[in-house]
């Protein structure tokens, strides 16, 4: 449940470290995020730097039974 516990400055550091890695990709599982959100009292996902980076800079390449492979926008 990192989206709730990793603070904004830590997320900015992570983004800075991965931003320049060639062919960097992410695996995302939306239903797992929803599961953890349920434990937080169904709070909305905080739009901190890493979450914004994922949402703004990546697109879905393929869905593997609910596991989504995200790659950078071209």
mmCIF file with all atom_site columns, C-alpha atoms in Angstrom:
data_model
loop_
_atom_site.group_PDB
_atom_site.id
_atom_site.type_symbol
_atom_site.label_atom_id
_atom_site.label_alt_id
_atom_site.label_comp_id
_atom_site.label_asym_id
_atom_site.label_entity_id
_atom_site.label_seq_id
_atom_site.pdbx_PDB_ins_code
_atom_site.Cartn_x
_atom_site.Cartn_y
_atom_site.Cartn_z
_atom_site.occupancy
_atom_site.B_iso_or_equiv
_atom_site.pdbx_formal_charge
_atom_site.auth_seq_id
_atom_site.auth_comp_id
_atom_site.auth_asym_id
_atom_site.auth_atom_id
_atom_site.pdbx_PDB_model_num
ATOM 1  C CA . UNK A 1 1  ? 0.000   0.000   0.000   1.00 0.00 ? 1  UNK A CA 1
ATOM 2  C CA . UNK A 1 2  ? 2.870   2.376   -0.814  1.00 0.00 ? 2  UNK A CA 1
ATOM 3  C CA . UNK A 1 3  ? 0.508   4.974   -2.293  1.00 0.00 ? 3  UNK A CA 1
ATOM 4  C CA . UNK A 1 4  ? -0.725  5.725   1.229   1.00 0.00 ? 4  UNK A CA 1
ATOM 5  C CA . UNK A 1 5  ? 2.577   5.503   3.133   1.00 0.00 ? 5  UNK A CA 1
ATOM 6  C CA . UNK A 1 6  ? 5.370   6.784   0.885   1.00 0.00 ? 6  UNK A CA 1
ATOM 7  C CA . UNK A 1 7  ? 5.434   10.541  1.360   1.00 0.00 ? 7  UNK A CA 1
ATOM 8  C CA . UNK A 1 8  ? 5.715   13.141  -1.402  1.00 0.00 ? 8  UNK A CA 1
ATOM 9  C CA . UNK A 1 9  ? 9.446   13.796  -0.984  1.00 0.00 ? 9  UNK A CA 1
ATOM 10 C CA . UNK A 1 10 ? 10.252  10.076  -1.140  1.00 0.00 ? 10 UNK A CA 1
ATOM 11 C CA . UNK A 1 11 ? 8.073   9.740   -4.227  1.00 0.00 ? 11 UNK A CA 1
ATOM 12 C CA . UNK A 1 12 ? 9.835   12.691  -5.900  1.00 0.00 ? 12 UNK A CA 1
ATOM 13 C CA . UNK A 1 13 ? 13.172  10.960  -5.246  1.00 0.00 ? 13 UNK A CA 1
ATOM 14 C CA . UNK A 1 14 ? 11.907  7.722   -6.797  1.00 0.00 ? 14 UNK A CA 1
ATOM 15 C CA . UNK A 1 15 ? 10.645  9.551   -9.888  1.00 0.00 ? 15 UNK A CA 1
ATOM 16 C CA . UNK A 1 16 ? 13.994  11.328  -10.265 1.00 0.00 ? 16 UNK A CA 1
ATOM 17 C CA . UNK A 1 17 ? 15.835  7.996   -10.060 1.00 0.00 ? 17 UNK A CA 1
ATOM 18 C CA . UNK A 1 18 ? 13.721  6.150   -12.637 1.00 0.00 ? 18 UNK A CA 1
ATOM 19 C CA . UNK A 1 19 ? 12.880  8.975   -15.046 1.00 0.00 ? 19 UNK A CA 1
ATOM 20 C CA . UNK A 1 20 ? 16.008  8.425   -17.150 1.00 0.00 ? 20 UNK A CA 1
ATOM 21 C CA . UNK A 1 21 ? 16.128  4.622   -17.157 1.00 0.00 ? 21 UNK A CA 1
ATOM 22 C CA . UNK A 1 22 ? 15.738  3.518   -20.785 1.00 0.00 ? 22 UNK A CA 1
ATOM 23 C CA . UNK A 1 23 ? 12.715  1.300   -21.451 1.00 0.00 ? 23 UNK A CA 1
ATOM 24 C CA . UNK A 1 24 ? 11.496  1.601   -17.860 1.00 0.00 ? 24 UNK A CA 1
ATOM 25 C CA . UNK A 1 25 ? 8.100   -0.057  -17.378 1.00 0.00 ? 25 UNK A CA 1
ATOM 26 C CA . UNK A 1 26 ? 5.684   -0.742  -14.529 1.00 0.00 ? 26 UNK A CA 1
ATOM 27 C CA . UNK A 1 27 ? 3.350   -3.526  -13.496 1.00 0.00 ? 27 UNK A CA 1
ATOM 28 C CA . UNK A 1 28 ? 0.075   -2.275  -12.066 1.00 0.00 ? 28 UNK A CA 1
ATOM 29 C CA . UNK A 1 29 ? -2.771  -4.286  -10.540 1.00 0.00 ? 29 UNK A CA 1
ATOM 30 C CA . UNK A 1 30 ? -5.810  -2.027  -10.042 1.00 0.00 ? 30 UNK A CA 1
ATOM 31 C CA . UNK A 1 31 ? -7.836  -4.513  -7.985  1.00 0.00 ? 31 UNK A CA 1
ATOM 32 C CA . UNK A 1 32 ? -4.951  -4.892  -5.536  1.00 0.00 ? 32 UNK A CA 1
ATOM 33 C CA . UNK A 1 33 ? -4.859  -1.120  -5.113  1.00 0.00 ? 33 UNK A CA 1
ATOM 34 C CA . UNK A 1 34 ? -8.613  -1.173  -4.471  1.00 0.00 ? 34 UNK A CA 1
ATOM 35 C CA . UNK A 1 35 ? -8.068  -3.929  -1.889  1.00 0.00 ? 35 UNK A CA 1
ATOM 36 C CA . UNK A 1 36 ? -5.541  -1.798  0.034   1.00 0.00 ? 36 UNK A CA 1
ATOM 37 C CA . UNK A 1 37 ? -7.736  1.293   -0.314  1.00 0.00 ? 37 UNK A CA 1
ATOM 38 C CA . UNK A 1 38 ? -10.448 -0.673  1.484   1.00 0.00 ? 38 UNK A CA 1
ATOM 39 C CA . UNK A 1 39 ? -8.151  -1.073  4.474   1.00 0.00 ? 39 UNK A CA 1
ATOM 40 C CA . UNK A 1 40 ? -7.578  2.672   4.553   1.00 0.00 ? 40 UNK A CA 1
ATOM 41 C CA . UNK A 1 41 ? -11.263 3.386   4.984   1.00 0.00 ? 41 UNK A CA 1
ATOM 42 C CA . UNK A 1 42 ? -11.775 3.735   1.210   1.00 0.00 ? 42 UNK A CA 1
ATOM 43 C CA . UNK A 1 43 ? -9.829  6.985   1.142   1.00 0.00 ? 43 UNK A CA 1
ATOM 44 C CA . UNK A 1 44 ? -9.071  8.274   -2.351  1.00 0.00 ? 44 UNK A CA 1
ATOM 45 C CA . UNK A 1 45 ? -5.615  7.500   -3.702  1.00 0.00 ? 45 UNK A CA 1
ATOM 46 C CA . UNK A 1 46 ? -3.351  10.480  -2.892  1.00 0.00 ? 46 UNK A CA 1
ATOM 47 C CA . UNK A 1 47 ? -2.066  12.118  -6.097  1.00 0.00 ? 47 UNK A CA 1
ATOM 48 C CA . UNK A 1 48 ? 1.503   12.376  -4.919  1.00 0.00 ? 48 UNK A CA 1
ATOM 49 C CA . UNK A 1 49 ? 4.454   12.605  -7.360  1.00 0.00 ? 49 UNK A CA 1
ATOM 50 C CA . UNK A 1 50 ? 4.888   8.896   -8.162  1.00 0.00 ? 50 UNK A CA 1
ATOM 51 C CA . UNK A 1 51 ? 1.169   8.353   -8.686  1.00 0.00 ? 51 UNK A CA 1
ATOM 52 C CA . UNK A 1 52 ? 1.011   11.414  -10.960 1.00 0.00 ? 52 UNK A CA 1
ATOM 53 C CA . UNK A 1 53 ? 4.088   10.191  -12.855 1.00 0.00 ? 53 UNK A CA 1
ATOM 54 C CA . UNK A 1 54 ? 2.457   6.800   -13.439 1.00 0.00 ? 54 UNK A CA 1
ATOM 55 C CA . UNK A 1 55 ? -0.831  8.341   -14.546 1.00 0.00 ? 55 UNK A CA 1
ATOM 56 C CA . UNK A 1 56 ? 0.639   11.098  -16.723 1.00 0.00 ? 56 UNK A CA 1
ATOM 57 C CA . UNK A 1 57 ? 3.659   9.426   -18.331 1.00 0.00 ? 57 UNK A CA 1
ATOM 58 C CA . UNK A 1 58 ? 2.622   5.786   -18.892 1.00 0.00 ? 58 UNK A CA 1
ATOM 59 C CA . UNK A 1 59 ? 0.121   3.911   -21.025 1.00 0.00 ? 59 UNK A CA 1
ATOM 60 C CA . UNK A 1 60 ? -1.192  0.372   -20.943 1.00 0.00 ? 60 UNK A CA 1
ATOM 61 C CA . UNK A 1 61 ? 0.715   -1.972  -23.240 1.00 0.00 ? 61 UNK A CA 1
ATOM 62 C CA . UNK A 1 62 ? -1.014  -5.204  -22.252 1.00 0.00 ? 62 UNK A CA 1
ATOM 63 C CA . UNK A 1 63 ? -3.261  -6.671  -19.570 1.00 0.00 ? 63 UNK A CA 1
ATOM 64 C CA . UNK A 1 64 ? -2.260  -10.112 -18.290 1.00 0.00 ? 64 UNK A CA 1
ATOM 65 C CA . UNK A 1 65 ? -5.227  -11.390 -16.269 1.00 0.00 ? 65 UNK A CA 1
ATOM 66 C CA . UNK A 1 66 ? -5.517  -8.146  -14.312 1.00 0.00 ? 66 UNK A CA 1
ATOM 67 C CA . UNK A 1 67 ? -1.787  -7.377  -14.181 1.00 0.00 ? 67 UNK A CA 1
ATOM 68 C CA . UNK A 1 68 ? -1.260  -4.365  -16.394 1.00 0.00 ? 68 UNK A CA 1
ATOM 69 C CA . UNK A 1 69 ? 2.058   -3.727  -18.102 1.00 0.00 ? 69 UNK A CA 1
ATOM 70 C CA . UNK A 1 70 ? 2.548   0.038   -18.420 1.00 0.00 ? 70 UNK A CA 1
ATOM 71 C CA . UNK A 1 71 ? 5.168   1.623   -20.664 1.00 0.00 ? 71 UNK A CA 1
ATOM 72 C CA . UNK A 1 72 ? 6.182   5.229   -21.169 1.00 0.00 ? 72 UNK A CA 1
ATOM 73 C CA . UNK A 1 73 ? 4.247   7.275   -23.653 1.00 0.00 ? 73 UNK A CA 1
ATOM 74 C CA . UNK A 1 74 ? 6.254   7.877   -26.782 1.00 0.00 ? 74 UNK A CA 1
#
